[in-house]
Tab-separated table of C-alpha atoms in Angstrom:
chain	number	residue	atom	x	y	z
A	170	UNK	CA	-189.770	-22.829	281.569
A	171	UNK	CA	-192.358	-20.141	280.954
A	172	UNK	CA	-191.265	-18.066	283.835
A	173	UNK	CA	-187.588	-18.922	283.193
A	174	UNK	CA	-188.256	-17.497	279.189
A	175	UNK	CA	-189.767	-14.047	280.514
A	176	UNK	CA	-187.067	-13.430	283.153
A	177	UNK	CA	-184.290	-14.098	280.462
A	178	UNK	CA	-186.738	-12.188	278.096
A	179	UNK	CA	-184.839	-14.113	275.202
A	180	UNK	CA	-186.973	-13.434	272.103
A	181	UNK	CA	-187.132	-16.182	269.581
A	182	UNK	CA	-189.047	-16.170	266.514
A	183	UNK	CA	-189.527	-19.126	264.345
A	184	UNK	CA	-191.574	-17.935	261.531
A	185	UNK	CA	-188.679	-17.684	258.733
A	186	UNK	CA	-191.504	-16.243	256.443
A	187	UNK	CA	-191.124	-12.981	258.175
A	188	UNK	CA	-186.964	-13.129	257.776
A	189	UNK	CA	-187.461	-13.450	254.296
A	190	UNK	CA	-189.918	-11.246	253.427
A	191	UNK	CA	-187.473	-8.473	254.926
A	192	UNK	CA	-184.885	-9.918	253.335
A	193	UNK	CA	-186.693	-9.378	249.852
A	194	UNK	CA	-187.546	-5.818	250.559
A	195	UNK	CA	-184.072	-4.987	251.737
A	196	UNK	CA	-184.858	-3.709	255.232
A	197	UNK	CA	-181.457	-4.454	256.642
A	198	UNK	CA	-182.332	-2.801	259.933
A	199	UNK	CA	-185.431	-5.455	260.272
A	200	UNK	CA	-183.306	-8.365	258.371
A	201	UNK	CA	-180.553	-8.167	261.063
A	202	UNK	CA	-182.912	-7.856	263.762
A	203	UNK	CA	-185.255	-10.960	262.888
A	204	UNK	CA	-181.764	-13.089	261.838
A	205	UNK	CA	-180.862	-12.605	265.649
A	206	UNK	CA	-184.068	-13.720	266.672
A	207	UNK	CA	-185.308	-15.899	264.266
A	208	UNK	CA	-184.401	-19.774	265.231
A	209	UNK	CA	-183.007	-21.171	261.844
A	210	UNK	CA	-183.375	-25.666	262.556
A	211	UNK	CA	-180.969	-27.907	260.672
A	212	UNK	CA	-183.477	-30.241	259.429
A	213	UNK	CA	-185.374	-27.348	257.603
A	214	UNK	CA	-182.499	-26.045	255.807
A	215	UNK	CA	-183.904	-27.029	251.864
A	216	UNK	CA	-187.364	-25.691	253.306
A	217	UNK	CA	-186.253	-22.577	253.462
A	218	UNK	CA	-184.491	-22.511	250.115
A	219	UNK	CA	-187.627	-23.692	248.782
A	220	UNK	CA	-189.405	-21.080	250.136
A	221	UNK	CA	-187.125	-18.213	249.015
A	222	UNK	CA	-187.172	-19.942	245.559
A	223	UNK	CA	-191.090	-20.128	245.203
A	224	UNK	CA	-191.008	-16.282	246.330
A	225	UNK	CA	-188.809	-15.579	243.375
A	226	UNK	CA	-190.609	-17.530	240.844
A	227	UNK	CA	-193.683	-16.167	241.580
A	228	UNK	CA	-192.122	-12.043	241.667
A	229	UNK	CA	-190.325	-13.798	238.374
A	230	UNK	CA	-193.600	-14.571	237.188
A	231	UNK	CA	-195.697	-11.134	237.912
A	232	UNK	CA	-192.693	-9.310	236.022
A	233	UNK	CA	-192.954	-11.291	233.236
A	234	UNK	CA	-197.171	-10.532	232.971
A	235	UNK	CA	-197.191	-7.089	233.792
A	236	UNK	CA	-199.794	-5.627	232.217
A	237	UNK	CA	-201.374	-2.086	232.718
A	238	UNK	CA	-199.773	-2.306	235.827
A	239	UNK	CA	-198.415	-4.261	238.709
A	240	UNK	CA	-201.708	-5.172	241.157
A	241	UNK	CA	-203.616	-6.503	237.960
A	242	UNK	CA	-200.622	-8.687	237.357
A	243	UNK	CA	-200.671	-9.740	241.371
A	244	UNK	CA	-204.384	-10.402	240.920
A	245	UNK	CA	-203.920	-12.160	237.628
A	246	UNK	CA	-201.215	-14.472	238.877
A	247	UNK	CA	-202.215	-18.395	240.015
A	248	UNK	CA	-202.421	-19.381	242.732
A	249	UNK	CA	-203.655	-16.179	244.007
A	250	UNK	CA	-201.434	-14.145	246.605
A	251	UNK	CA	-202.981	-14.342	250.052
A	252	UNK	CA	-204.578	-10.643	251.191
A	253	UNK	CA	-202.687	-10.406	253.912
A	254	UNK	CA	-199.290	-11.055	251.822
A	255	UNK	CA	-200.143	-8.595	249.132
A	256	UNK	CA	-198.521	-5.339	250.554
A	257	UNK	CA	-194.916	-7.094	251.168
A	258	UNK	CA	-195.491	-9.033	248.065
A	259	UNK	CA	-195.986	-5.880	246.038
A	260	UNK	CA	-193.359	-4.036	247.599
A	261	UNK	CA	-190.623	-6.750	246.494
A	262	UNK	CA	-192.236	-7.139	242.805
A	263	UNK	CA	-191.049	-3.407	242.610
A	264	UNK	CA	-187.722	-3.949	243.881
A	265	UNK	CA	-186.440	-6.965	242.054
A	266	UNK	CA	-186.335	-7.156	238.591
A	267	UNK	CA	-185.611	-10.557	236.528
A	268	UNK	CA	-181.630	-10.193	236.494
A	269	UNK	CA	-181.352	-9.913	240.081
A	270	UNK	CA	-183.862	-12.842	240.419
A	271	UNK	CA	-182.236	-15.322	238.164
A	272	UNK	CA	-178.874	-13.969	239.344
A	273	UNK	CA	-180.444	-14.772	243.048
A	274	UNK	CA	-181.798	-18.118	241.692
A	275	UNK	CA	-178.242	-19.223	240.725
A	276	UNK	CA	-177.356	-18.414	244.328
A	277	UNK	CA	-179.807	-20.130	246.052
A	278	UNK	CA	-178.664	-23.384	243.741
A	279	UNK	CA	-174.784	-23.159	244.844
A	280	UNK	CA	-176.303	-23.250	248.473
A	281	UNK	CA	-178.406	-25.961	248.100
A	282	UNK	CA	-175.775	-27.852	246.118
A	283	UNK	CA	-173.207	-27.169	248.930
A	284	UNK	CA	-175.795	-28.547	251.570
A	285	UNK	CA	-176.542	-31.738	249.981
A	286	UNK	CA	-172.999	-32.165	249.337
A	287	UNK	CA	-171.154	-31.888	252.036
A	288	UNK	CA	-172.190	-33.016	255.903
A	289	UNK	CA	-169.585	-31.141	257.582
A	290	UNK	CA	-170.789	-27.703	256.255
A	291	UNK	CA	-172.298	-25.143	258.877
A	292	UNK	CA	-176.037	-25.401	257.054
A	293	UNK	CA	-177.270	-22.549	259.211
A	294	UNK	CA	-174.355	-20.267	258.520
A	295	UNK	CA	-175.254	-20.915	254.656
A	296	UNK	CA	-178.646	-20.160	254.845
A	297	UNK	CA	-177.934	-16.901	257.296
A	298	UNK	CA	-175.032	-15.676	254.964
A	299	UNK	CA	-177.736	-16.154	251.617
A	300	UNK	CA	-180.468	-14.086	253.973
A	301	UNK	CA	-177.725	-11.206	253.796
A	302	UNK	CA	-176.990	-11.555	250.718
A	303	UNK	CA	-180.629	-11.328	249.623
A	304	UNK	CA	-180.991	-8.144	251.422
A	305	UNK	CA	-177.791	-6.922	249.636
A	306	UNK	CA	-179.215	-7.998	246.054
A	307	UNK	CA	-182.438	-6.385	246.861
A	308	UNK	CA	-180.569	-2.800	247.560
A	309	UNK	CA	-178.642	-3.472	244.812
C-alpha cells in the first residue's frame, strides 16, 4: 500500500487543526488547498465543530481582555496558548472581532443542530461548506 500511495502520489492530510487554522486567518489559497487534501471522517463531525468553537471562545475571550495590547492578553489568557500555536493564534485574534465571532458561533450551532437532526444529511459537505464560510467571515 506504501508503494501503491507514492506512485498515485495522492496526498492526504488528516490533521483538521491545520484546515482550520487557515480557515480563521482567511488564506483561501491554503483553505482550498488543505480542504482537497484534508480527509474530513463522519464519526468526527461534532469534533470538529468543537474545535472551531473552542478556537472562537478563546479569540472571544483575548478580545474581551485586551489590555495594553494583544500578546499580554495571549499570555494572560488560561489555559495558556501552546508556543508553537501563538503566531496563527495571534494572527486570527487580529482578524476577527466579537461580531463576526458570535455571528460565526450562531453558524456553527445551525450546523451542529442540522447534524444531530437529521441522518440523511451529507455531514461532510456541512462541515466543508462552514470551513468556506469561515474563510469568507474572516475576509469579511
Amino acid at each position: 500500500t506504501e508503494k501503491l500511495q507514492i506512485l498515485l502520489n495522492a496526498k492526504v492530510n488528516d490533521d483538521f487543526n491545520k484546515l482550520k487554522d487557515e480557515a480563521l486567518m482567511g488564506n483561501k489559497k491554503n483553505t482550498n488547498l488543505l480542504l482537497s487534501e484534508t480527509e474530513i471522517e463522519n464519526e468526527k463531525n461534532i469534533f470538529y465543530l468543537n474545535t472551531i468553537n473552542q478556537r472562537l471562545n478563546k479569540i472571544f475571550e483575548v478580545n474581551d481582555k485586551i489590555f495594553n495590547n494583544l500578546e499580554e492578553a495571549i499570555d494572560n489568557v488560561k489555559p495558556p496558548i501552546f508556543w508553537k500555536d501563538k503566531p496563527n493564534f495571534t494572527y486570527q485574534a487580529k482578524k476577527w472581532n466579537k461580531l463576526k465571532i458570535k455571528k460565526l458561533l450562531v453558524q456553527t450551532y445551525e450546523v451542529e443542530k442540522m447534524i444531530k437532526s437529521n441522518n440523511l444529511i451529507e455531514k461532510n459537505l456541512l462541515i466543508k461548506k462552514l470551513i468556506v464560510d469561515i474563510c469568507e467571515l474572516a475576509n469579511s
